[in-house]
Short mmCIF file of C-alpha atoms in Angstrom, two decimals:
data_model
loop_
_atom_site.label_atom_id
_atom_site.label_comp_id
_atom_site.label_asym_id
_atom_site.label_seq_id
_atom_site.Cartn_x
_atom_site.Cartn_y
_atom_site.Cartn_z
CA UNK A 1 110.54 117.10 103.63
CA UNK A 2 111.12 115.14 106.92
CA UNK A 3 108.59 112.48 107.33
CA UNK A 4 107.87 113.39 110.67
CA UNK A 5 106.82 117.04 110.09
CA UNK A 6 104.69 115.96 107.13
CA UNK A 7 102.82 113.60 109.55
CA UNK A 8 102.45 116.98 111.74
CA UNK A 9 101.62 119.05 109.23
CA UNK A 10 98.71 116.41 108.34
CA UNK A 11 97.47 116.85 112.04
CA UNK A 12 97.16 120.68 111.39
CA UNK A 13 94.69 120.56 108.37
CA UNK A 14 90.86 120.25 108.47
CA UNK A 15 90.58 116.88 106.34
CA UNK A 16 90.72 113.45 108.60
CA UNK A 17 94.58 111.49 107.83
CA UNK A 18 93.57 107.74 106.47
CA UNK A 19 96.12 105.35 107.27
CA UNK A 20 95.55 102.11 106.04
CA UNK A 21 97.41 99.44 107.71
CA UNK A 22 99.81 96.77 106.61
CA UNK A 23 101.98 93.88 107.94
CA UNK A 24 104.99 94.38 105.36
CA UNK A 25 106.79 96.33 103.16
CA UNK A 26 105.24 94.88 100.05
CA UNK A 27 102.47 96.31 101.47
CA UNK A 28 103.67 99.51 102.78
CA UNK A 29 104.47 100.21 98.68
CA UNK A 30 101.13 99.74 97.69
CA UNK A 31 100.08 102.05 100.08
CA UNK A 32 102.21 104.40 98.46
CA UNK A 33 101.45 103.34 94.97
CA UNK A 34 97.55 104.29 95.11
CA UNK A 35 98.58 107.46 96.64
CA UNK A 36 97.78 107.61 100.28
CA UNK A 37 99.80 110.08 102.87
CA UNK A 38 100.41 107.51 105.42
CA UNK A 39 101.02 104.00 106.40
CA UNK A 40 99.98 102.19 109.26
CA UNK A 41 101.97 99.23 110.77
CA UNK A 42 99.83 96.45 112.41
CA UNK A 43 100.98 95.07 115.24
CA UNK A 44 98.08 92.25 114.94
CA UNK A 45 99.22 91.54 111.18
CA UNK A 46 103.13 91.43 112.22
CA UNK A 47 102.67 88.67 114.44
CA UNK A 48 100.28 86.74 111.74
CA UNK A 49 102.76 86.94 109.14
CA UNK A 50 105.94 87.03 110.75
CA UNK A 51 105.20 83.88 113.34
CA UNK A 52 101.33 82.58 112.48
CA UNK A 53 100.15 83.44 115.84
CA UNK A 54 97.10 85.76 117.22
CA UNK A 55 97.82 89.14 118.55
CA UNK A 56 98.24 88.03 121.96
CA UNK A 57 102.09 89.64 122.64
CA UNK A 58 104.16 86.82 121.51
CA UNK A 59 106.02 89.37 119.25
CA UNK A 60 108.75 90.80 120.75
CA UNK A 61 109.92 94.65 120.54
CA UNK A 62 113.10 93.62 118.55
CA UNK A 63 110.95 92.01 116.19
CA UNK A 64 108.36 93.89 115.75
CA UNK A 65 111.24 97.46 115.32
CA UNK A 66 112.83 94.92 112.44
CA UNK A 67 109.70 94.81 110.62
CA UNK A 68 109.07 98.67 111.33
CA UNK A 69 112.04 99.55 109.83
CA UNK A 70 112.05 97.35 106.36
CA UNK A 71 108.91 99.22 105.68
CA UNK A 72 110.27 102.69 105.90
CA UNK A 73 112.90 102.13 104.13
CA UNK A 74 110.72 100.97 101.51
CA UNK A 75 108.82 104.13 101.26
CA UNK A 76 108.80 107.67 101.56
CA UNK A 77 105.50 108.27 103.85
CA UNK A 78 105.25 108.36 107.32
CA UNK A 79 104.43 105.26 109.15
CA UNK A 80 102.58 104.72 112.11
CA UNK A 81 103.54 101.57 114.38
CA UNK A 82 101.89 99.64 116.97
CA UNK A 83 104.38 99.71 119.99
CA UNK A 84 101.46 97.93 121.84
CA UNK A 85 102.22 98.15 126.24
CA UNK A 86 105.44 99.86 125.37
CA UNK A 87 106.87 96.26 126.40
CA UNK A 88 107.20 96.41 130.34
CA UNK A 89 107.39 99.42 132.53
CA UNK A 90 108.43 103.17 131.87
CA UNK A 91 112.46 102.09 131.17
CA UNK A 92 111.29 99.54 128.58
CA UNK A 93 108.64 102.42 127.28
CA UNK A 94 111.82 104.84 127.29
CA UNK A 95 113.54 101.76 125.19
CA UNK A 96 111.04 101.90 122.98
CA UNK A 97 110.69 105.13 122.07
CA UNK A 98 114.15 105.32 121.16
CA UNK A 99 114.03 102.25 119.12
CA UNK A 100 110.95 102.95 116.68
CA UNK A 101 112.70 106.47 116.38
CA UNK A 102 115.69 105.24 115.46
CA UNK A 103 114.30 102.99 112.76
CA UNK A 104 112.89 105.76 111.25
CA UNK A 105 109.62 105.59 112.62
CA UNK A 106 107.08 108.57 112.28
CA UNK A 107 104.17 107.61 115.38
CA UNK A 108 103.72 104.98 117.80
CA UNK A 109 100.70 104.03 120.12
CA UNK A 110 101.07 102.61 123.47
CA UNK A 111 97.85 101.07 125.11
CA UNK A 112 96.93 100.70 129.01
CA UNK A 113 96.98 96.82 129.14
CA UNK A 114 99.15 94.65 131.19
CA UNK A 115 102.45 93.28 129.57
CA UNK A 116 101.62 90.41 127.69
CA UNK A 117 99.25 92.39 126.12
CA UNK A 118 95.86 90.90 123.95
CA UNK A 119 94.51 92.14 120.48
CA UNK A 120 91.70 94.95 121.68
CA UNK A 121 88.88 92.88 120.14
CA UNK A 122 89.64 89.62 122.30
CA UNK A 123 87.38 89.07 125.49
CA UNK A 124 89.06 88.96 128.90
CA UNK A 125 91.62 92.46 128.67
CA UNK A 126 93.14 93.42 131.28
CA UNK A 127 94.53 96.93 132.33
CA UNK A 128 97.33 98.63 134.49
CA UNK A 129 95.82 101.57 136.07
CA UNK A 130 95.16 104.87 134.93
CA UNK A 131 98.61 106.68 137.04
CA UNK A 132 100.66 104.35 135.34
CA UNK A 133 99.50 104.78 131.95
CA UNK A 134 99.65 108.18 132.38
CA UNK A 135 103.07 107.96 133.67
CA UNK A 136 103.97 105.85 131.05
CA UNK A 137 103.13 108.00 127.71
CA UNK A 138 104.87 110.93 129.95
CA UNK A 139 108.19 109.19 129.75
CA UNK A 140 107.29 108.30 126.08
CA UNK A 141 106.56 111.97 125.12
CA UNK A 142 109.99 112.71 127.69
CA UNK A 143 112.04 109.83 125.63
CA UNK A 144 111.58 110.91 122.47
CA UNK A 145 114.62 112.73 120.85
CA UNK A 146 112.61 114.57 117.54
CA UNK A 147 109.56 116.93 119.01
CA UNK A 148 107.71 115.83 115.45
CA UNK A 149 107.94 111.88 116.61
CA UNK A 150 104.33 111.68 117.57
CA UNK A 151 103.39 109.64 120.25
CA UNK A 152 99.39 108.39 120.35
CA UNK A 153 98.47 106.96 123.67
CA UNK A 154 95.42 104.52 123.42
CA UNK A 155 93.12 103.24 125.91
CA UNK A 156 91.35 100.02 125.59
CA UNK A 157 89.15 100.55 128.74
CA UNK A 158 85.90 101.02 127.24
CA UNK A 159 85.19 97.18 126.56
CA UNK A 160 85.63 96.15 130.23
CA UNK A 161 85.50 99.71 132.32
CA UNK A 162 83.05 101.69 130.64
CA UNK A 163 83.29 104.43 128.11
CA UNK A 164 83.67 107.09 131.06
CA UNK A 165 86.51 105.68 132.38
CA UNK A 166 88.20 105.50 128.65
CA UNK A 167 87.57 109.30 128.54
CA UNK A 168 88.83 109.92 132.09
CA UNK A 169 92.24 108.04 130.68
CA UNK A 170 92.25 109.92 127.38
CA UNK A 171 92.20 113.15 128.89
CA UNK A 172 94.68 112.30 131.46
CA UNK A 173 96.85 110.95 128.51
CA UNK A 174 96.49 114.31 126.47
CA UNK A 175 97.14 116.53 129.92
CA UNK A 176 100.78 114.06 129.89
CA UNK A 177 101.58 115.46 126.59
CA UNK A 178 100.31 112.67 124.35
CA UNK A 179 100.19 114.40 120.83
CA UNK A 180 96.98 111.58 119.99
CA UNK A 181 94.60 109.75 121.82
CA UNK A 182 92.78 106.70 120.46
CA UNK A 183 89.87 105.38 122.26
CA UNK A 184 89.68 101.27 120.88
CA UNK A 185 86.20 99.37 120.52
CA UNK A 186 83.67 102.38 121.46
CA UNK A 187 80.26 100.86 120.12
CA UNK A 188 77.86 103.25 118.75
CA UNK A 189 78.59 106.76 117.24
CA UNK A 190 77.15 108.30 120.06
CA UNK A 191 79.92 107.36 121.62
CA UNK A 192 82.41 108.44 119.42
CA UNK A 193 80.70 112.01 119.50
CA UNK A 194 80.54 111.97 123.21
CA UNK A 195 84.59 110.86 122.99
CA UNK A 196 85.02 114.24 120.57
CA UNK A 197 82.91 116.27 122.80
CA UNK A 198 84.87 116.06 126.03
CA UNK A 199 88.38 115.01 124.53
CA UNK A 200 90.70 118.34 123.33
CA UNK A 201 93.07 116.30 121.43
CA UNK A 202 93.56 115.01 118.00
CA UNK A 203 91.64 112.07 118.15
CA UNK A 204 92.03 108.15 116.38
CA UNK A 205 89.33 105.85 115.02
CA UNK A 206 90.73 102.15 114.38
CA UNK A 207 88.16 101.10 112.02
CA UNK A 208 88.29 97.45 112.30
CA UNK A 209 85.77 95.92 110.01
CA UNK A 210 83.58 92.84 111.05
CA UNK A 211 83.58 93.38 114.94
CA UNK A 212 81.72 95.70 116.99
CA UNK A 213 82.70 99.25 116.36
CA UNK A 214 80.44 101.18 114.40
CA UNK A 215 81.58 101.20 110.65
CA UNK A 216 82.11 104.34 109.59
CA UNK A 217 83.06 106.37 106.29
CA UNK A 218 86.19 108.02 106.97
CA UNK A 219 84.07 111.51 105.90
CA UNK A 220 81.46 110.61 108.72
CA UNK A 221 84.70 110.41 110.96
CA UNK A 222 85.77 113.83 109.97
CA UNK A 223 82.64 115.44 110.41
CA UNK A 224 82.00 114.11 113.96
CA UNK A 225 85.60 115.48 114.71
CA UNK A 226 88.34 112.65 114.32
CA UNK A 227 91.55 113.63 113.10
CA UNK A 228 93.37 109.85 111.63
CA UNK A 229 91.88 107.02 111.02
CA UNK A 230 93.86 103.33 110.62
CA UNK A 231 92.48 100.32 108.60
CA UNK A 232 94.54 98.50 110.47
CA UNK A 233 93.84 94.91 109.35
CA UNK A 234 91.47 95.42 106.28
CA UNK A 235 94.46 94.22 103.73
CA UNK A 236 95.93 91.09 106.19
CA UNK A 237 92.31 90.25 106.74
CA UNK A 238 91.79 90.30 102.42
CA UNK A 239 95.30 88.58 101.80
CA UNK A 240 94.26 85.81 104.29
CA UNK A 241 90.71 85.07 102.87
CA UNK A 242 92.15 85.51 98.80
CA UNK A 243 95.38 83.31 99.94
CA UNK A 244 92.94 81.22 101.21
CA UNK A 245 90.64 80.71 98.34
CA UNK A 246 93.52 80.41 96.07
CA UNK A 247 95.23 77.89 97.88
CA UNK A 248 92.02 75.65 98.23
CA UNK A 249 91.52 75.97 94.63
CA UNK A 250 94.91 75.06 93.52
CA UNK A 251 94.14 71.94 95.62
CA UNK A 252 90.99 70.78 94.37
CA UNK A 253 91.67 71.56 90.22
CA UNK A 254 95.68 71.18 90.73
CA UNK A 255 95.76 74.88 88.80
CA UNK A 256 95.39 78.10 89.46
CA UNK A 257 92.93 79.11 86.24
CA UNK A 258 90.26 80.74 88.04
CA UNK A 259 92.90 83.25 89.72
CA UNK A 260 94.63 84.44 86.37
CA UNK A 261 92.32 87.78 86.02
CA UNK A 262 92.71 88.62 89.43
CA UNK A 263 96.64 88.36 90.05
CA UNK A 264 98.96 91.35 89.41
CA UNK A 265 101.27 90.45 86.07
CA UNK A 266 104.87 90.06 86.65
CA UNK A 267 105.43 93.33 84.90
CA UNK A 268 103.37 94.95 86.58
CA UNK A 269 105.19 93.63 90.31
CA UNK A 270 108.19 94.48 89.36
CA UNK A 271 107.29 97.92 88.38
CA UNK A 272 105.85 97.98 91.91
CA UNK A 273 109.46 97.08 93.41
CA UNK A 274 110.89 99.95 91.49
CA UNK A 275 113.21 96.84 89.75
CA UNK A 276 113.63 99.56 86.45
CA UNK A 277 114.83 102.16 88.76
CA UNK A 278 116.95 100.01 90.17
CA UNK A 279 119.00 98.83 87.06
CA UNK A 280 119.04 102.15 85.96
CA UNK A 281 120.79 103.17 89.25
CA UNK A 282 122.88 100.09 88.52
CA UNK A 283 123.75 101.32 85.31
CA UNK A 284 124.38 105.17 86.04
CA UNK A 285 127.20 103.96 88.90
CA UNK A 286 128.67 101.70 86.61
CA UNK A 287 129.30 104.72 83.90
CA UNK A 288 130.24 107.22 86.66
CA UNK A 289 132.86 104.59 87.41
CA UNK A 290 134.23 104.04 83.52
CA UNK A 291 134.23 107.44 82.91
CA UNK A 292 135.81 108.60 86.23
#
C-alpha cells in the first residue's frame, strides 16, 4: 500500500501514531526492525551528523532532501521530515514541497520562524507573522501534487508570544488547509489540554526529553487528545552520550572491553542491512540470466 495513504489511514484511527525520530537510514531500519509504523526525520540530528553543527539552519534544503531520501529508500514506512521555514518565502515553500515529495517523502512540517531558522528549544526565536505563515502552509497544502502528502504546520510562538497566540496561529494554520498542527515547547499539560480543547485538527506532541515540555507517556498523549507524537532526538541524543562514553574509554584503557555486551554482533548488523537478502537477490538474477 502507498506510504502516504498508510500515514492517512494512521490519522483516521483512535490510537496516537509514535514516530520516533532519526538522523539516518541506519536508523530509519531500526525503526522498522522493532516494529514501529512511522519514522521521523530530524532536522536537528541531520545537521549534527551530517556537518557537526547545532540546529541553527546551516543545513541547506538540498541537503537535508538528500538525507530524506536515503532513508526512504531504506524502508518501507512512512517518514516524516523536518522542512523547518520551508527555506525562504512561499516560492521556496512551493520548492520544497515538491522536493520532499519527490524523494518519496510521506509529511513535512514547516514552522513560523524567520529564515535562518533556530532549534525550538534555543532562547532568542524569532517569528514572521501570523499572515505569512498562514500564507505560507496555504501554498504548501496548494504545492503539493499527492492529496495523501501531509503537510503539518508548526508554530513555535508559545516560548516568546504566549500560548494564546500559538493557538490563534494553529487554528489559522488548520483553517489554510494544514492536515496537522504542532504546537512546540508548551510547558505544562494544562496547556496541552487547553491546545486540544480549542484546536479541531489532528494535533503533534514533539516530546523532547530533558528540556521543558512536560514528559509525557505517549498513552497520556492519546487520552488528552493528540493524534502523533515524534521522539525526535531521543536516539541522536543516546548515540552521542554511548559514542561518547565509548570513545573516552577506548582512550583511557586503549580497548574497548567494557563495550563488548552492549554492541550489536556483526551477524546480527548485517542481518539488519538485509546483506542475506541481498546475495540471494544477487544470486536469483544471476540464474535467471544462465538459464535464460
Amino acid at each position: 500500500m502507498d506510504r502516504r495513504k498508510v500515514l492517512r489511514n494512521l490519522l483516521q484511527q483512535e490510537r496516537i501514531i509514535v514516530a520516533p525520530g532519526c538522523h539516518d537510514a541506519l536508523g530509519a531500519k531500526i525503526i522498522e526492525k522493532v516494529g514501529f509504523d512511522v519514522a521521523y526525520m530530524t532536522g536537528n540530528g541531520v545537521s549534527a551528523s551530517l556537518i557537526g553543527k547545532p540546529d541553527i539552519g546551516l543545513v541547506t534544503m538540498p541537503e537535508m532532501v538528500s538525507r530524506a531520501r536515503g532513508i526512504v529508500s531504506a524502508v518501507n514506512l512512512p517518514v516524516i521530515c523536518d522542512a523547518d521555514t520551508g527555506y525562504g518565502n512561499i516560492n521556496n515553500v512551493i520548492r520544497t514541497v515538491e522536493e520532499y515529495e519527490a524523494a518519496g517523502v510521506s509529511a513535512i512540517h514547516i514552522e513560523d520562524q524567520i529564515t535562518p531558522k533556530k532549534c525550538g528549544a534555543m532562547d532568542g526565536l524569532k517569528y514572521i507573522s501570523k499572515d505569512e505563515h498562514v500564507a505560507k502552509i496555504r501554498a504548501a497544502v496548494t504545492a503539493r501534487q499527492d492529496k495523501n502528502f501531509l503537510i503539518i504546520a508548526r508554530t513555535d510562538s508559545r516560548v516568546s508570544m504566549g500560548l494564546e497566540e500559538a493557538i490563534s496561529r494553529g487554528k489559522a494554520c488548520a483553517d489554510a488547509g494544514a492536515d496537522i498542527i504542532y504546537i512546540e515547547m508548551l510547558e505544562t499539560v494544562d496547556e496541552l489540554k487547553e491546545v486540544a480543547r480549542k484546536i479541531d485538527a489532528p494535533l503533534m506532541y514533539d516530546m523532547l526529553e530533558n528540556t521543558r515540555v512536560p514528559y509525557m507517556n505517549v498513552k497520556e498523549l492519546q487520552n488528552i487528545g493528540y493524534k502523533l507524537v515524534i521522539f525526535p532526538l531521543s536516539s541522536t541524543f543516546l548515540y552521542a552520550e554511548t559514542t561518547m562514553r565509548l570513545m573516552s574509554s577506548l582512550k583511557e584503557t586503549g580497548t574497548t572491553a567494557e563495550f563488548l555486551d552492549k554492541m550489536m554482533t556483526i551477524h546480527d548488523y548485517e542481518e539488519l542491512l538485509g546483506l542475506q537478502q541481498i546475495k540471494q537477490r544477487e544470486k536469483t538474477l544471476i540464474n535467471e540470466q544462465m538459464t535464460g
